[in-house]
XYZ file of C-alpha atoms in Angstrom:
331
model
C 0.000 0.000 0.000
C 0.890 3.595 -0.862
C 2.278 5.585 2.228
C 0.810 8.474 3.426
C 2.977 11.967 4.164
C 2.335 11.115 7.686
C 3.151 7.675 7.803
C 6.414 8.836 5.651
C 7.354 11.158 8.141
C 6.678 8.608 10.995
C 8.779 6.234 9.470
C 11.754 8.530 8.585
C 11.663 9.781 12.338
C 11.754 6.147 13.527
C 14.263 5.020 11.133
C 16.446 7.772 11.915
C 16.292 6.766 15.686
C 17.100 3.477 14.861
C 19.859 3.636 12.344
C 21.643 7.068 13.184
C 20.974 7.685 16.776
C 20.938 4.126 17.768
C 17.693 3.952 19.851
C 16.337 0.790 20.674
C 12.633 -0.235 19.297
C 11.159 -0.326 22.761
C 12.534 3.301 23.174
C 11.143 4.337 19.927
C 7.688 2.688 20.881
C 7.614 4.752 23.897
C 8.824 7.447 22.739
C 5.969 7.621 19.790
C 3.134 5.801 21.871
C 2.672 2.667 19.896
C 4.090 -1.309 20.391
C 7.642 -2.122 19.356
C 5.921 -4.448 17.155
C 4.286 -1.507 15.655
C 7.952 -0.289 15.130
C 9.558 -3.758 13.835
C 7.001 -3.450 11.128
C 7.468 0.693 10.009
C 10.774 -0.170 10.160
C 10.761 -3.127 7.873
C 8.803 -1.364 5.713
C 10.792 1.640 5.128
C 13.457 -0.975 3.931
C 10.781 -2.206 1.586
C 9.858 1.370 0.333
C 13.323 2.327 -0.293
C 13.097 4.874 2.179
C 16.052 3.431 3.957
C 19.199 2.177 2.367
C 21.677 0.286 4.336
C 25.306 0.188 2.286
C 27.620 -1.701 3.784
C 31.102 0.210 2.781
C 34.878 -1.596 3.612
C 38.217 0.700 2.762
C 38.836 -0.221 -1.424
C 41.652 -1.824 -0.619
C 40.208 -4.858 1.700
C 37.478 -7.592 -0.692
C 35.115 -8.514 2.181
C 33.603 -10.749 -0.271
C 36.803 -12.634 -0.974
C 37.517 -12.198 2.659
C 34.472 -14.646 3.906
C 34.679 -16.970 1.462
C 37.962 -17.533 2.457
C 38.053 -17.657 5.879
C 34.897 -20.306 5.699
C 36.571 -22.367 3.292
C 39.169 -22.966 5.694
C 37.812 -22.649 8.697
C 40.002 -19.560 9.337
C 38.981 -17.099 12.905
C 40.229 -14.395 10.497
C 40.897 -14.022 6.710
C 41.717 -10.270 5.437
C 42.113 -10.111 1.681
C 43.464 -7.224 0.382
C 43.313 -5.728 -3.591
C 46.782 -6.788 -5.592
C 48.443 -4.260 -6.754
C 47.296 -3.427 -10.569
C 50.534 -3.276 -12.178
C 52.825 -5.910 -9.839
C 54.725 -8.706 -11.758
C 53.395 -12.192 -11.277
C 56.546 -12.745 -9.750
C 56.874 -10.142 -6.894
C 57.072 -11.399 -3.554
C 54.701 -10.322 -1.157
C 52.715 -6.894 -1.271
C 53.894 -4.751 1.349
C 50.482 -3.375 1.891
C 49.600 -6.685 3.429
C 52.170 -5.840 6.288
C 50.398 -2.387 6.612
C 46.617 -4.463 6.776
C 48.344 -6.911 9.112
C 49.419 -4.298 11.740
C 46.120 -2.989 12.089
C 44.782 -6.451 12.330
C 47.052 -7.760 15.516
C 46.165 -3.788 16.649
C 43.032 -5.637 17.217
C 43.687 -9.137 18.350
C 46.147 -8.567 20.663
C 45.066 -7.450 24.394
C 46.891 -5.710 27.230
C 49.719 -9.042 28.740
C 49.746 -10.958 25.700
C 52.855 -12.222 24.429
C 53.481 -11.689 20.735
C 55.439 -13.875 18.706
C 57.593 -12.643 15.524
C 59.027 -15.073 13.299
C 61.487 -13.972 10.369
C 59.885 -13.054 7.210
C 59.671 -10.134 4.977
C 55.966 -9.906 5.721
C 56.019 -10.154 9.209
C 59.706 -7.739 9.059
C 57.024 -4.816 6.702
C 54.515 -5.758 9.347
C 56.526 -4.280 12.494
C 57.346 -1.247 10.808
C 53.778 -0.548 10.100
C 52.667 -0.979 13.736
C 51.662 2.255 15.116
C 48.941 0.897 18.037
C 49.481 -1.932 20.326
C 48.465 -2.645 24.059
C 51.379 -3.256 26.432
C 52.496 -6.821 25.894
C 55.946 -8.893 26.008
C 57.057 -9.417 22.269
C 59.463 -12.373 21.493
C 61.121 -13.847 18.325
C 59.866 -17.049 17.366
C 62.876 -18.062 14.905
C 66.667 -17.222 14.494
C 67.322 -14.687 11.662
C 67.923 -15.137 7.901
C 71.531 -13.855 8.254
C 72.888 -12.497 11.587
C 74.471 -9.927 9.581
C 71.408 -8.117 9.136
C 69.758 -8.260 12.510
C 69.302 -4.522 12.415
C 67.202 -4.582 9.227
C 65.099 -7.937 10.252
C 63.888 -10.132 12.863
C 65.578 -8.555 15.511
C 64.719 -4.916 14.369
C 60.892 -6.081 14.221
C 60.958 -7.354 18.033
C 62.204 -4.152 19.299
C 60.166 -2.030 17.194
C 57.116 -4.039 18.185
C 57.923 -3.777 21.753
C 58.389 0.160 21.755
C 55.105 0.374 20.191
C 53.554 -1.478 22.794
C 55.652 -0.577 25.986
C 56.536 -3.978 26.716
C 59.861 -6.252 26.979
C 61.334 -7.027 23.949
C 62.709 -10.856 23.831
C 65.056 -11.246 20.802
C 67.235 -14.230 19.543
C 70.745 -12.796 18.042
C 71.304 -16.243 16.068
C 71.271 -17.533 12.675
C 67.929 -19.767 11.748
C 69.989 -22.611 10.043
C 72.968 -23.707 11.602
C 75.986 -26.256 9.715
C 74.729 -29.229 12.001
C 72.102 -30.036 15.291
C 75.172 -29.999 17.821
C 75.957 -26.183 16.764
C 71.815 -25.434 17.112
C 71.660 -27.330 20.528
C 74.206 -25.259 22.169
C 73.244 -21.845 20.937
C 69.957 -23.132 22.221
C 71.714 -23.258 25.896
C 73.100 -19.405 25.703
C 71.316 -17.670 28.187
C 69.717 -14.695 25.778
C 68.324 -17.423 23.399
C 67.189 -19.764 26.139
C 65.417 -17.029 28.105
C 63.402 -16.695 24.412
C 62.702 -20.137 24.954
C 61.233 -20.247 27.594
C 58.283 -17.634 26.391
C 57.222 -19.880 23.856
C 54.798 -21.602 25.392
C 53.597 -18.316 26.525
C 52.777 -16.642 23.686
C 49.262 -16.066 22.857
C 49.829 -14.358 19.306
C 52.274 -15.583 16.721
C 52.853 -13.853 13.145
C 54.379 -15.748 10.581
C 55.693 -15.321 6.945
C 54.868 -18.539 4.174
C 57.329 -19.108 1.189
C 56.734 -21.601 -1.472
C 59.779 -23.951 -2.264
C 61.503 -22.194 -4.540
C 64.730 -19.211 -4.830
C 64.008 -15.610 -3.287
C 60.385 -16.943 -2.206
C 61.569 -19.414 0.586
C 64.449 -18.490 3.266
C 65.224 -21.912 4.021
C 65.355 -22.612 0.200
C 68.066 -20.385 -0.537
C 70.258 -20.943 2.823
C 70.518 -24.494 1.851
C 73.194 -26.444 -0.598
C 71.852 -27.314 -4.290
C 71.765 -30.827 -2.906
C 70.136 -29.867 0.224
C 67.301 -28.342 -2.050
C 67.135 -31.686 -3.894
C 66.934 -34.177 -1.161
C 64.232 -31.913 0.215
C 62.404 -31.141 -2.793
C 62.452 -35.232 -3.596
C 60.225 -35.403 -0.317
C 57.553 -33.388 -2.046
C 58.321 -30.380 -0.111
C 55.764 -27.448 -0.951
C 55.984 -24.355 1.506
C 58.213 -23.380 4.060
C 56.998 -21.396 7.723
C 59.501 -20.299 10.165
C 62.107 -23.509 8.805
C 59.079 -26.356 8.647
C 58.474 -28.038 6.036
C 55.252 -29.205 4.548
C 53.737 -31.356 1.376
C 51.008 -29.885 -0.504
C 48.091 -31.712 1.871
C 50.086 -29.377 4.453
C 51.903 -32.657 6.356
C 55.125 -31.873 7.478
C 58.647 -33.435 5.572
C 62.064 -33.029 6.041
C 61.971 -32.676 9.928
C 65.246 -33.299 10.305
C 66.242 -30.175 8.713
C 64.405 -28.883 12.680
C 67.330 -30.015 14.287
C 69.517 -27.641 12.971
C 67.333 -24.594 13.383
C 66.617 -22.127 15.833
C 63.103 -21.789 15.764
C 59.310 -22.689 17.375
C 58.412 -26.145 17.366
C 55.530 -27.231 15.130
C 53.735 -28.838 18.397
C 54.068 -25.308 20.471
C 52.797 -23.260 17.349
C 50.039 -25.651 17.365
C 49.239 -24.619 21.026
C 49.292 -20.913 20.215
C 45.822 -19.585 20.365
C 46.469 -17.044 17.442
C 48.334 -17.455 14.854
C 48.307 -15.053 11.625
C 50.286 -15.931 8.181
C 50.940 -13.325 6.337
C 51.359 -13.907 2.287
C 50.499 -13.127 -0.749
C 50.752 -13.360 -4.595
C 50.757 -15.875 -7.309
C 53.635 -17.137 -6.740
C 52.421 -18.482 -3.160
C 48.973 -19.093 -3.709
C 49.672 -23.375 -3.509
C 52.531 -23.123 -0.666
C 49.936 -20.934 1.539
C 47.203 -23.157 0.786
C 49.562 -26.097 1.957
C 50.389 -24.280 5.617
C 47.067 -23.312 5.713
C 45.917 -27.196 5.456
C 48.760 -27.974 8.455
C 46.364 -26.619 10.491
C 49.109 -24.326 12.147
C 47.670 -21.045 11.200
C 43.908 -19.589 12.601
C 44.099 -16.426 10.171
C 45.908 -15.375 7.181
C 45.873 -11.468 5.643
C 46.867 -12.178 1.810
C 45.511 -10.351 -1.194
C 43.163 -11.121 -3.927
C 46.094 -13.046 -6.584
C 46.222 -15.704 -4.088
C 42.860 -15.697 -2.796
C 41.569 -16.395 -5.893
C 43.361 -19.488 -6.473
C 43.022 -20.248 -2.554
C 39.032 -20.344 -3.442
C 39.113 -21.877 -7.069
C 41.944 -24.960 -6.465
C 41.778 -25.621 -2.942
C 39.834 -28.591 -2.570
C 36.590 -28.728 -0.509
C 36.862 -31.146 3.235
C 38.525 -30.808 6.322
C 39.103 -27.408 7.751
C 42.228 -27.741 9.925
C 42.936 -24.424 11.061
C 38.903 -24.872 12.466
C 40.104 -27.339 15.350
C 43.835 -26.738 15.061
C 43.901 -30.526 13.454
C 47.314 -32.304 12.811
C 47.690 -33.896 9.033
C 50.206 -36.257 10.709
C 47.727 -37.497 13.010
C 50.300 -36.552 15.883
């Protein structure tokens, strides 16, 4: 039925309440003497009419479409998509907008006494020096760094900087992630500044971590290892690489041996981590983030839409690992 001027006005006055001043229908009922029925109803039918539009507006850069359908494909807590650049090379490595998106996201997730985890990455490295908001929490480095050389510039850099952001201790580990052989890793595991990083592992309550696919310049471990290093592992079907694990394309882990001579989190205690975000994107990585993602390591990934789209077209449909943090290995 046609609305009259005074039920138009009614409903425009009730809608306004209830959309921009955020009045409650019982208020509104009471306020114009009839049921909060009676407002359910106007208000429904002012959506009807047209006389009320609800948009629902993200920043261009984030696809909240791509977003969902990624995060309930995989049973992700959190999936942030972001727009690929127009004009980047299939074969850049990650965006560094995604470490800008990423900052704002553990802005959110982290509270007052967490403990934040950093492990070495470009992502999560762009990540830190993006962070402009974080409560006061203890930050420590989950891995050793890509070359000890440039601790400044990395791992090491992105622990401190995270920490004076937040006010909190800063836990670094001044060590190389791959050492020549397990002895060498077991004793710089003993040395009191890299135990005492240790020893927060099992408190941490939000990890960030960087994925690279197995291949040169896209995987740390890749290119710290000998050409017949890369072979052996490669013959094992590796497929993506997170903070020196290894893992096949149905995300089960390979190569564990290569653990022994790392300094870095143990699979089992990222497992126990209540939050972890991945952060990667691009073409390149589309396959080796869909592996980690199916390791069921990771609760929420920010990547952009390159990778999402193949995330959503070639990832097969079935478990959801990150949902109940589910082991591939069965371990």
């Amino acid at each position: 039925m046609r609305m009259g001027p005074a039920e138009l006005v009614q409903a425009a006055a009730m809608a306004r309440r209830f959309y921009l001043e955020g009045k409650s229908k019982i208020q509104i009922a009471e306020e114009f003497g009839v049921s909060r029925f009676k407002v359910a109803r106007v208000l429904e039918t002012a959506l009807e009419r047209d006389l009320v539009r609800i948009e629902i507006r993200v920043p261009a850069e984030l696809d909240a479409e791509r977003s969902d359908a990624l995060r309930a494909r995989f049973g992700l807590r959190h999936a942030v998509v972001v727009e690929s650049p127009a004009e980047e090379p299939e074969d850049a490595p990650d965006p560094e907008n995604l470490g800008e998106v990423a900052a704002d996201l553990l802005g959110e997730l982290v509270a007052e006494g967490d403990v934040l985890g950093l492990a070495w990455g470009r992502s999560t490295i762009h990540m830190a020096a993006a962070l402009d908001r974080l409560p006061p929490c203890t930050v420590v480095q989950l891995t050793g760094v890509y070359d000890a050389g440039t601790a400044e510039r990395g791992s090491v850099e992105a622990v401190r900087r995270a920490a004076q952001v937040s006010g909190g201790e800063a836990h670094p580990i001044y060590a190389p992630m791959l050492l020549p052989d397990p002895a060498t890793a077991a004793a710089l595991r003993e040395q009191t500044g890299i135990a005492r990083a240790f020893e927060y592992f099992d408190k941490v309550t939000v990890a960030a971590v960087s994925i690279g696919s197995w291949e040169p310049g896209i995987s740390t471990v890749h290119d710290m290892l000998s050409d017949a290093e890369r072979a052996h592992y490669a013959s094992l079907g590796v497929a993506a690489e997170m903070s020196a694990h290894l893992f096949d394309s149905a995300g089960r882990r390979v190569g564990r041996d290569l653990g022994e001579r790392c300094i870095t989190v143990e699979a089992d205690r990222l497992r126990r981590i209540p939050e972890v975000v991945a952060i990667a994107g691009g073409r390149r990585k589309a396959a080796a983030i869909g592996a980690v993602l199916r390791s069921g390591l990771v609760t929420s990934l920010v990547t952009d839409t390159a990778a999402a789209d193949y995330l959503l077209s070639e990832a097969p449909a079935g478990p959801r690992p990150a949902l109940e943090r589910a082991d591939p290995d069965g371990e």
